[in-house]
Amino acid sequence: MDHFLYRSGTLHAEDVALSDIARVVGTPFYCYSTATLTRHYQLFTEALSPMPHLVCFAIKSLSNVAVLKTLGQLGAGMDVVSAGEYLRAKAAGVPGDRIVFSGVGKTREEMRLALEGGIRQFNVESEPEMRALSEVATAMGTRAPIAIRVNPDVDARTHEKIATGKSENKFGIPIARASAVYAEAARLPGLEVMGIDVHIGSQLTELEPFEQAYLKVADLTRRLRAEGHDIRRLDLGGGLGIPYSRSNEAPPLPTDYGALIKRTVGDLGCEIEIEPGRLIAGNSGVLVSRVIYVKNGEDRDFLILDAAMNDLVRPSMYGAHHDIVAVEEPAPGAEPRPYDVVGPVCETGDTFAKGRALPDLAENDLVAFRSAGAYGAVMASEYNTRPLVPEVLVHGDHYAVIRARPTFDEIVSRDTIPEWL
Ligand SMILES: *Cc1c(COP(=O)(O)O)cnc(C)c1O
């Protein structure tokens, strides 16, 4: 459920009409709903409530500091994958003991930054990284709390670019090598082993792969404990999928996911961490765009929008589907017709949808891409020198621009001319 609904014929974010925001902010823009972000976060905390837990929002899915502050004030932890994301979490007022540092290639500088600023745990992904972290921590006279990411060799049955839990993927250490790696971690002076980490992929639409992975983690917990390691925490990753197409998708609910966690690892007495990104942010955001032209082609009609692949890359990068709706509610019984929905960028890849059934639309009409909160604004670029798309946060009946659209002067002045020109 989300808080983007038609009211008196216009699509609203909570109590604010998207057309009102468009008039002031211009298009395209991303719009997020505080109530939806809050609700989705709380679905997870409720689902995990029988167990000690921390829900760490995966910042990479939506990293605006105002959004992070919204979630941080509810008690959320943060899952970061770079120095920049760590600094965003800090800027949002999230204390270090609620920040988990993930990612396959943390540099020594990033390790130092997080150790200085405070960190709940590093999720270590390889033996060389583990040794580097021990050296950095030792030189600073401290010990780094760690979980080691294991690769359970489970097929997440999702898009290949976002599957991470198979042995051929670059992530984590093979579960078969875990005993040896944990033994080395225990010997290294700069580390304190806290737990086990696993993350098998994103946009999972079935619970079965999670179940397989978590059962392996439960076995591993018992084995490592028998080998003398104090496994206190299990970080079970993110990845729960969302319905991108309202008409035909029904991915599992956080409640069922929580019950699965309880069933598979709940009796181990560990603190449970999860790292959802998409499920919290995805349906909390829309991308609003204006129709520039309707072009009647030979065998199809093109809807040419002022949003493009640089603003929302998922359709061209992953072939992803986003529901597209008219901001002005179509009249009841109005016949939809098929459009190819495209942006103005000079690439055929700049296509959002082909043959999409939409109500009759005309120049200047507004449309909204649903489920665009996650992996939307964060993956945007200024390709074609199109200004980075602004972001707006709605809260009840008011809203604020939480990232302004840069001016062309700002964009051009970031380039500097060498003295020989
Ligand atoms: C991407 C990622 C997540 C978040 O995945 P979602 O599908 O957005 O929930 C969590 N943890 C790690 C390690 C990731 O790489």
Short mmCIF file of C-alpha atoms and ligand atoms in Angstrom, two decimals:
data_model
loop_
_atom_site.label_atom_id
_atom_site.label_comp_id
_atom_site.label_asym_id
_atom_site.label_seq_id
_atom_site.Cartn_x
_atom_site.Cartn_y
_atom_site.Cartn_z
CA MET A 1 0.00 0.00 0.00
CA ASP A 2 1.18 3.52 -0.70
CA HIS A 3 -0.11 7.07 -0.33
CA PHE A 4 -0.32 8.02 -4.02
CA LEU A 5 -4.04 8.14 -4.75
CA TYR A 6 -6.47 10.06 -6.96
CA ARG A 7 -8.48 12.68 -5.13
CA SER A 8 -10.99 14.87 -6.90
CA GLY A 9 -9.59 13.66 -10.18
CA THR A 10 -5.90 14.39 -9.56
CA LEU A 11 -3.12 12.09 -8.38
CA HIS A 12 -1.95 13.15 -4.93
CA ALA A 13 1.05 12.33 -2.80
CA GLU A 14 -0.62 12.17 0.61
CA ASP A 15 -2.58 15.46 0.72
CA VAL A 16 -0.66 17.29 -1.99
CA ALA A 17 -1.66 17.30 -5.67
CA LEU A 18 1.27 16.33 -7.88
CA SER A 19 0.11 18.94 -10.40
CA ASP A 20 0.59 21.65 -7.74
CA ILE A 21 4.16 20.55 -7.15
CA ALA A 22 4.77 20.44 -10.91
CA ARG A 23 3.62 24.03 -11.25
CA VAL A 24 6.15 25.24 -8.69
CA VAL A 25 9.09 22.85 -9.15
CA GLY A 26 8.79 22.16 -12.87
CA THR A 27 9.19 18.71 -14.40
CA PRO A 28 10.56 16.11 -14.27
CA PHE A 29 10.87 15.55 -10.52
CA TYR A 30 10.88 12.70 -8.04
CA CYS A 31 8.31 12.87 -5.27
CA TYR A 32 8.47 10.78 -2.08
CA SER A 33 5.80 10.18 0.53
CA THR A 34 6.84 10.32 4.19
CA ALA A 35 3.81 8.25 5.25
CA THR A 36 4.71 5.48 2.79
CA LEU A 37 8.38 5.40 3.79
CA THR A 38 7.30 5.22 7.44
CA ARG A 39 4.76 2.52 6.84
CA HIS A 40 7.14 0.31 4.89
CA TYR A 41 9.86 0.65 7.52
CA GLN A 42 7.35 -0.22 10.23
CA LEU A 43 6.15 -3.30 8.33
CA PHE A 44 9.65 -4.72 8.81
CA THR A 45 10.03 -3.73 12.46
CA GLU A 46 6.63 -5.29 13.17
CA ALA A 47 7.50 -8.44 11.23
CA LEU A 48 10.71 -8.85 13.24
CA SER A 49 9.25 -7.73 16.57
CA PRO A 50 9.42 -11.18 18.22
CA MET A 51 13.23 -11.06 17.88
CA PRO A 52 15.88 -8.48 18.83
CA HIS A 53 16.51 -6.70 15.55
CA LEU A 54 17.73 -3.68 13.63
CA VAL A 55 16.31 -2.71 10.24
CA CYS A 56 19.15 -1.06 8.31
CA PHE A 57 17.88 0.90 5.32
CA ALA A 58 20.05 0.22 2.23
CA ILE A 59 21.00 3.79 1.42
CA LYS A 60 22.07 2.95 -2.10
CA SER A 61 18.39 2.60 -3.09
CA LEU A 62 17.50 6.19 -2.12
CA SER A 63 20.15 8.29 -0.49
CA ASN A 64 18.69 11.78 -0.02
CA VAL A 65 19.61 12.96 3.47
CA ALA A 66 16.05 14.14 4.20
CA VAL A 67 14.77 10.62 3.51
CA LEU A 68 17.52 9.13 5.68
CA LYS A 69 16.62 11.52 8.48
CA THR A 70 12.96 10.54 8.19
CA LEU A 71 13.86 6.89 8.67
CA GLY A 72 16.66 7.53 11.15
CA GLN A 73 14.28 9.38 13.46
CA LEU A 74 12.08 6.28 13.52
CA GLY A 75 15.07 4.30 14.80
CA ALA A 76 16.26 2.79 11.53
CA GLY A 77 19.84 1.74 11.05
CA MET A 78 21.61 2.33 7.73
CA ASP A 79 23.44 -0.02 5.38
CA VAL A 80 26.16 1.90 3.53
CA VAL A 81 28.49 0.83 0.74
CA SER A 82 30.85 3.79 0.40
CA ALA A 83 32.42 6.67 2.30
CA GLY A 84 29.90 8.98 0.69
CA GLU A 85 26.96 6.94 1.93
CA TYR A 86 28.53 6.73 5.39
CA LEU A 87 28.78 10.54 5.45
CA ARG A 88 25.16 10.83 4.30
CA ALA A 89 24.03 8.61 7.19
CA LYS A 90 26.02 10.77 9.60
CA ALA A 91 24.63 13.96 8.04
CA ALA A 92 21.15 12.57 8.68
CA GLY A 93 22.03 12.24 12.37
CA VAL A 94 22.22 8.44 12.45
CA PRO A 95 24.67 7.33 15.15
CA GLY A 96 27.60 5.12 14.13
CA ASP A 97 26.32 2.21 16.20
CA ARG A 98 23.38 1.94 13.81
CA ILE A 99 25.50 2.00 10.63
CA VAL A 100 26.58 -1.20 8.87
CA PHE A 101 29.28 -0.96 6.19
CA SER A 102 28.78 -3.37 3.27
CA GLY A 103 30.40 -3.56 -0.16
CA VAL A 104 32.99 -5.68 -1.96
CA GLY A 105 35.80 -3.16 -2.25
CA LYS A 106 36.10 -0.98 0.85
CA THR A 107 39.31 1.03 0.75
CA ARG A 108 41.56 1.61 3.75
CA GLU A 109 40.50 5.27 3.76
CA GLU A 110 36.87 4.21 4.00
CA MET A 111 37.71 1.84 6.85
CA ARG A 112 39.50 4.61 8.76
CA LEU A 113 36.67 7.04 8.21
CA ALA A 114 34.10 4.62 9.62
CA LEU A 115 36.28 3.54 12.56
CA GLU A 116 36.85 7.17 13.49
CA GLY A 117 33.21 8.16 13.13
CA GLY A 118 31.80 5.04 14.76
CA ILE A 119 30.47 1.90 13.13
CA ARG A 120 28.24 -0.94 14.18
CA GLN A 121 29.86 -3.52 11.95
CA PHE A 122 31.77 -4.04 8.73
CA ASN A 123 30.42 -6.76 6.50
CA VAL A 124 33.68 -8.19 5.23
CA GLU A 125 33.61 -9.76 1.79
CA SER A 126 37.04 -11.33 1.28
CA GLU A 127 40.17 -12.46 3.07
CA PRO A 128 42.39 -9.63 1.73
CA GLU A 129 39.79 -7.12 2.87
CA MET A 130 39.68 -8.75 6.30
CA ARG A 131 43.45 -8.50 6.67
CA ALA A 132 43.48 -4.86 5.53
CA LEU A 133 40.74 -3.99 8.03
CA SER A 134 42.66 -5.65 10.86
CA GLU A 135 45.78 -3.65 9.95
CA VAL A 136 43.87 -0.36 9.78
CA ALA A 137 42.11 -0.97 13.11
CA THR A 138 45.31 -2.10 14.84
CA ALA A 139 47.15 1.01 13.65
CA MET A 140 44.34 3.09 15.16
CA GLY A 141 44.57 1.15 18.43
CA THR A 142 41.10 -0.29 18.08
CA ARG A 143 39.25 -3.39 16.93
CA ALA A 144 36.79 -3.43 14.08
CA PRO A 145 33.49 -5.27 14.68
CA ILE A 146 32.83 -7.58 11.74
CA ALA A 147 30.46 -10.02 10.16
CA ILE A 148 31.75 -12.06 7.26
CA ARG A 149 29.60 -12.21 4.18
CA VAL A 150 29.12 -15.77 3.09
CA ASN A 151 27.99 -16.77 -0.35
CA PRO A 152 25.43 -19.55 0.13
CA ASP A 153 25.36 -20.56 -3.56
CA VAL A 154 21.62 -20.06 -3.83
CA ASP A 155 19.81 -19.03 -6.99
CA ALA A 156 17.79 -15.91 -6.13
CA ARG A 157 15.79 -16.33 -9.40
CA THR A 158 15.92 -12.64 -10.15
CA HIS A 159 17.48 -10.45 -12.87
CA GLU A 160 21.07 -11.61 -13.46
CA LYS A 161 22.51 -8.13 -12.85
CA ILE A 162 21.10 -8.06 -9.32
CA ALA A 163 21.58 -11.71 -8.28
CA THR A 164 24.44 -11.94 -5.80
CA GLY A 165 24.17 -15.28 -4.00
CA LYS A 166 25.53 -17.76 -6.56
CA SER A 167 29.09 -19.04 -6.33
CA GLU A 168 29.94 -17.42 -9.67
CA ASN A 169 29.04 -13.94 -8.32
CA LYS A 170 31.73 -11.66 -6.92
CA PHE A 171 30.20 -11.42 -3.46
CA GLY A 172 31.28 -12.93 -0.13
CA ILE A 173 33.30 -16.02 0.66
CA PRO A 174 32.14 -19.53 -0.25
CA ILE A 175 30.25 -21.01 2.68
CA ALA A 176 32.46 -24.11 2.49
CA ARG A 177 35.49 -21.96 3.36
CA ALA A 178 33.79 -20.23 6.28
CA SER A 179 35.44 -22.26 9.06
CA ALA A 180 38.93 -21.42 7.82
CA VAL A 181 38.15 -17.76 7.27
CA TYR A 182 36.49 -17.31 10.68
CA ALA A 183 39.48 -19.04 12.31
CA GLU A 184 41.81 -16.54 10.66
CA ALA A 185 39.53 -13.62 11.63
CA ALA A 186 39.65 -14.74 15.25
CA ARG A 187 43.46 -14.71 15.15
CA LEU A 188 43.76 -11.24 13.61
CA PRO A 189 44.38 -8.64 16.33
CA GLY A 190 42.29 -5.80 14.85
CA LEU A 191 38.99 -7.65 14.46
CA GLU A 192 36.11 -8.60 16.68
CA VAL A 193 33.85 -11.23 15.12
CA MET A 194 30.20 -10.37 15.77
CA GLY A 195 28.27 -12.46 13.31
CA ILE A 196 27.48 -13.69 9.84
CA ASP A 197 26.23 -11.71 6.85
CA VAL A 198 24.40 -12.90 3.76
CA HIS A 199 22.66 -11.08 0.88
CA ILE A 200 21.55 -13.10 -2.12
CA GLY A 201 20.13 -10.47 -4.47
CA SER A 202 17.52 -7.85 -5.13
CA GLN A 203 13.89 -7.85 -6.29
CA LEU A 204 13.25 -11.41 -5.09
CA THR A 205 9.66 -12.35 -5.76
CA GLU A 206 9.66 -15.66 -3.88
CA LEU A 207 10.62 -16.58 -0.33
CA GLU A 208 12.13 -19.95 -1.21
CA PRO A 209 15.65 -18.69 -2.06
CA PHE A 210 15.74 -16.76 1.25
CA GLU A 211 14.71 -19.92 3.07
CA GLN A 212 17.50 -21.95 1.47
CA ALA A 213 20.06 -19.28 2.31
CA TYR A 214 18.91 -18.73 5.89
CA LEU A 215 18.85 -22.47 6.65
CA LYS A 216 22.48 -22.60 5.52
CA VAL A 217 23.26 -19.61 7.74
CA ALA A 218 21.57 -21.36 10.70
CA ASP A 219 23.74 -24.46 10.17
CA LEU A 220 26.82 -22.32 9.84
CA THR A 221 25.97 -20.47 13.07
CA ARG A 222 25.85 -23.74 14.98
CA ARG A 223 29.08 -24.95 13.39
CA LEU A 224 30.99 -21.73 14.06
CA ARG A 225 29.76 -21.62 17.64
CA ALA A 226 30.98 -25.20 18.12
CA GLU A 227 34.33 -23.99 16.80
CA GLY A 228 34.45 -21.35 19.52
CA HIS A 229 33.16 -18.21 17.76
CA ASP A 230 30.71 -15.97 19.56
CA ILE A 231 28.14 -15.46 16.79
CA ARG A 232 25.75 -12.84 18.20
CA ARG A 233 24.32 -11.21 15.10
CA LEU A 234 22.94 -12.39 11.81
CA ASP A 235 22.73 -9.86 9.01
CA LEU A 236 20.28 -11.39 6.54
CA GLY A 237 20.64 -8.76 3.80
CA GLY A 238 17.93 -7.08 1.79
CA GLY A 239 16.29 -8.04 -1.45
CA LEU A 240 12.58 -8.50 -0.84
CA GLY A 241 10.86 -7.57 -4.10
CA ILE A 242 8.00 -5.18 -4.77
CA PRO A 243 5.11 -5.30 -7.25
CA TYR A 244 6.19 -3.09 -10.16
CA SER A 245 3.08 -4.01 -12.09
CA ARG A 246 -0.01 -3.69 -9.95
CA SER A 247 -2.09 -5.80 -12.30
CA ASN A 248 -0.20 -9.09 -12.14
CA GLU A 249 2.43 -9.27 -9.42
CA ALA A 250 2.07 -10.23 -5.78
CA PRO A 251 5.49 -10.67 -4.17
CA PRO A 252 5.69 -11.95 -0.60
CA LEU A 253 4.83 -9.60 2.25
CA PRO A 254 7.22 -8.46 4.99
CA THR A 255 5.06 -10.36 7.53
CA ASP A 256 5.68 -13.64 5.69
CA TYR A 257 9.35 -12.76 5.37
CA GLY A 258 9.53 -12.07 9.12
CA ALA A 259 7.84 -15.39 9.87
CA LEU A 260 10.36 -17.13 7.62
CA ILE A 261 13.25 -15.50 9.50
CA LYS A 262 11.78 -16.58 12.81
CA ARG A 263 11.31 -20.13 11.54
CA THR A 264 14.81 -20.49 10.08
CA VAL A 265 17.09 -18.60 12.48
CA GLY A 266 14.81 -17.40 15.29
CA ASP A 267 15.85 -20.02 17.83
CA LEU A 268 19.56 -19.13 17.72
CA GLY A 269 19.29 -16.19 20.11
CA CYS A 270 21.00 -13.85 17.64
CA GLU A 271 20.19 -10.22 17.04
CA ILE A 272 18.72 -10.03 13.54
CA GLU A 273 19.74 -7.33 11.08
CA ILE A 274 18.15 -6.86 7.69
CA GLU A 275 19.07 -4.41 4.93
CA PRO A 276 15.98 -3.67 2.85
CA GLY A 277 16.22 -0.86 0.32
CA ARG A 278 13.73 -1.37 -2.48
CA LEU A 279 10.82 -2.48 -0.32
CA ILE A 280 11.04 0.64 1.84
CA ALA A 281 11.80 3.16 -0.90
CA GLY A 282 10.38 1.71 -4.11
CA ASN A 283 6.67 2.36 -3.79
CA SER A 284 7.34 5.47 -1.68
CA GLY A 285 8.30 7.46 -4.75
CA VAL A 286 7.05 8.48 -8.17
CA LEU A 287 8.73 10.25 -11.06
CA VAL A 288 6.50 12.96 -12.48
CA SER A 289 7.03 14.01 -16.07
CA ARG A 290 5.30 16.14 -18.68
CA VAL A 291 4.34 15.17 -22.21
CA ILE A 292 6.35 17.31 -24.62
CA TYR A 293 4.83 15.93 -27.82
CA VAL A 294 2.56 13.19 -29.00
CA LYS A 295 3.99 11.98 -32.28
CA ASN A 296 1.80 9.86 -34.51
CA GLY A 297 4.15 7.40 -36.19
CA GLU A 298 3.43 5.14 -39.12
CA ASP A 299 2.40 2.13 -37.08
CA ARG A 300 2.47 3.50 -33.54
CA ASP A 301 2.09 6.61 -31.45
CA PHE A 302 4.99 7.97 -29.43
CA LEU A 303 4.57 9.78 -26.18
CA ILE A 304 7.66 11.98 -25.91
CA LEU A 305 8.25 12.95 -22.27
CA ASP A 306 10.53 15.46 -20.61
CA ALA A 307 11.95 12.63 -18.44
CA ALA A 308 14.56 10.38 -20.01
CA MET A 309 16.79 7.39 -19.37
CA ASN A 310 19.23 9.62 -17.48
CA ASP A 311 16.50 10.41 -14.93
CA LEU A 312 15.19 6.84 -14.54
CA VAL A 313 17.55 4.26 -16.00
CA ARG A 314 15.88 1.03 -14.85
CA PRO A 315 13.81 0.42 -17.99
CA SER A 316 16.77 0.79 -20.36
CA MET A 317 19.32 -0.87 -18.05
CA TYR A 318 17.33 -3.83 -16.72
CA GLY A 319 14.35 -3.89 -19.07
CA ALA A 320 12.35 -2.99 -15.98
CA HIS A 321 8.63 -2.27 -15.99
CA HIS A 322 7.16 0.79 -14.26
CA ASP A 323 3.44 1.42 -14.22
CA ILE A 324 2.76 4.79 -15.84
CA VAL A 325 -0.39 6.70 -14.94
CA ALA A 326 -1.92 10.00 -15.97
CA VAL A 327 -1.84 12.57 -13.17
CA GLU A 328 -5.32 13.77 -14.20
CA GLU A 329 -7.58 10.79 -13.61
CA PRO A 330 -9.01 9.43 -16.87
CA ALA A 331 -12.77 9.63 -17.26
CA PRO A 332 -14.52 6.40 -16.29
CA GLY A 333 -14.86 4.15 -19.30
CA ALA A 334 -12.28 6.06 -21.37
CA GLU A 335 -10.67 3.69 -23.89
CA PRO A 336 -6.91 3.36 -23.35
CA ARG A 337 -4.69 3.19 -26.40
CA PRO A 338 -1.15 1.92 -26.92
CA TYR A 339 1.83 4.28 -26.85
CA ASP A 340 5.57 3.86 -27.03
CA VAL A 341 6.70 6.01 -24.12
CA VAL A 342 10.10 7.59 -24.77
CA GLY A 343 12.41 10.34 -23.56
CA PRO A 344 14.24 12.97 -25.61
CA VAL A 345 17.74 11.44 -25.34
CA CYS A 346 19.39 10.49 -28.63
CA GLU A 347 19.44 6.74 -28.08
CA THR A 348 16.88 4.12 -28.96
CA GLY A 349 17.57 2.76 -25.46
CA ASP A 350 15.78 5.84 -24.15
CA THR A 351 12.47 3.99 -24.16
CA PHE A 352 10.39 3.56 -21.02
CA ALA A 353 7.69 1.30 -22.42
CA LYS A 354 6.46 -0.09 -25.72
CA GLY A 355 2.82 -0.44 -26.67
CA ARG A 356 1.74 0.72 -23.22
CA ALA A 357 -2.02 1.14 -22.82
CA LEU A 358 -2.65 4.67 -21.56
CA PRO A 359 -5.55 7.07 -21.67
CA ASP A 360 -5.58 9.66 -24.43
CA LEU A 361 -2.81 12.11 -23.61
CA ALA A 362 -1.92 15.48 -25.10
CA GLU A 363 0.94 17.94 -24.96
CA ASN A 364 1.55 19.33 -21.45
CA ASP A 365 -0.29 16.52 -19.69
CA LEU A 366 1.45 15.08 -16.65
CA VAL A 367 2.25 11.42 -16.12
CA ALA A 368 3.70 9.62 -13.11
CA PHE A 369 5.99 6.59 -13.11
CA ARG A 370 5.04 4.54 -10.10
CA SER A 371 7.41 2.53 -7.91
CA ALA A 372 10.28 4.88 -8.79
CA GLY A 373 11.51 5.65 -5.28
CA ALA A 374 14.24 3.02 -5.23
CA TYR A 375 17.14 2.98 -7.72
CA GLY A 376 15.60 6.03 -9.42
CA ALA A 377 17.10 9.35 -8.36
CA VAL A 378 20.26 7.65 -7.09
CA MET A 379 21.08 6.29 -10.55
CA ALA A 380 20.25 9.51 -12.37
CA SER A 381 22.94 11.32 -14.34
CA GLU A 382 23.35 14.51 -16.35
CA TYR A 383 23.77 12.68 -19.67
CA ASN A 384 22.92 15.05 -22.54
CA THR A 385 23.56 17.89 -20.03
CA ARG A 386 20.10 17.39 -18.67
CA PRO A 387 20.03 18.83 -15.13
CA LEU A 388 20.00 16.25 -12.36
CA VAL A 389 16.34 15.58 -11.61
CA PRO A 390 15.16 17.29 -8.39
CA GLU A 391 13.59 15.51 -5.43
CA VAL A 392 10.57 16.52 -3.36
CA LEU A 393 9.40 15.09 -0.03
CA VAL A 394 5.74 15.27 0.93
CA HIS A 395 4.59 15.18 4.55
CA GLY A 396 0.82 15.36 5.00
CA ASP A 397 -0.41 18.54 3.35
CA HIS A 398 2.98 20.15 2.82
CA TYR A 399 6.09 19.42 0.83
CA ALA A 400 9.69 20.53 0.49
CA VAL A 401 12.25 20.39 -2.29
CA ILE A 402 14.94 18.15 -0.81
CA ARG A 403 17.30 18.44 -3.78
CA ALA A 404 16.92 21.38 -6.11
CA ARG A 405 17.32 21.18 -9.85
CA PRO A 406 20.76 22.63 -10.67
CA THR A 407 20.87 25.65 -12.96
CA PHE A 408 22.73 25.43 -16.25
CA ASP A 409 25.26 27.91 -14.85
CA GLU A 410 25.97 25.53 -11.97
CA ILE A 411 26.35 22.61 -14.33
CA VAL A 412 28.66 24.38 -16.76
CA SER A 413 30.74 26.03 -14.04
CA ARG A 414 31.72 22.62 -12.64
CA ASP A 415 33.91 22.19 -15.71
CA THR A 416 37.22 24.04 -15.50
CA ILE A 417 39.31 25.26 -18.42
CA PRO A 418 43.05 24.44 -18.30
CA GLU A 419 45.42 27.40 -18.49
CA TRP A 420 46.62 26.57 -22.03
CA LEU A 421 43.19 27.23 -23.54
C1 LIG B 1 21.63 -3.82 -2.75
C2 LIG B 1 21.85 -4.36 -1.40
C3 LIG B 1 20.84 -4.32 -0.43
C4 LIG B 1 19.45 -3.79 -0.72
O1 LIG B 1 18.76 -4.56 -1.63
P1 LIG B 1 17.21 -4.26 -1.93
O2 LIG B 1 16.87 -5.18 -3.00
O3 LIG B 1 17.10 -2.83 -2.32
O4 LIG B 1 16.45 -4.54 -0.67
C5 LIG B 1 21.12 -4.77 0.84
N1 LIG B 1 22.35 -5.26 1.16
C6 LIG B 1 23.35 -5.33 0.26
C7 LIG B 1 24.65 -5.88 0.67
C8 LIG B 1 23.13 -4.89 -1.04
O5 LIG B 1 24.12 -4.99 -1.94
#
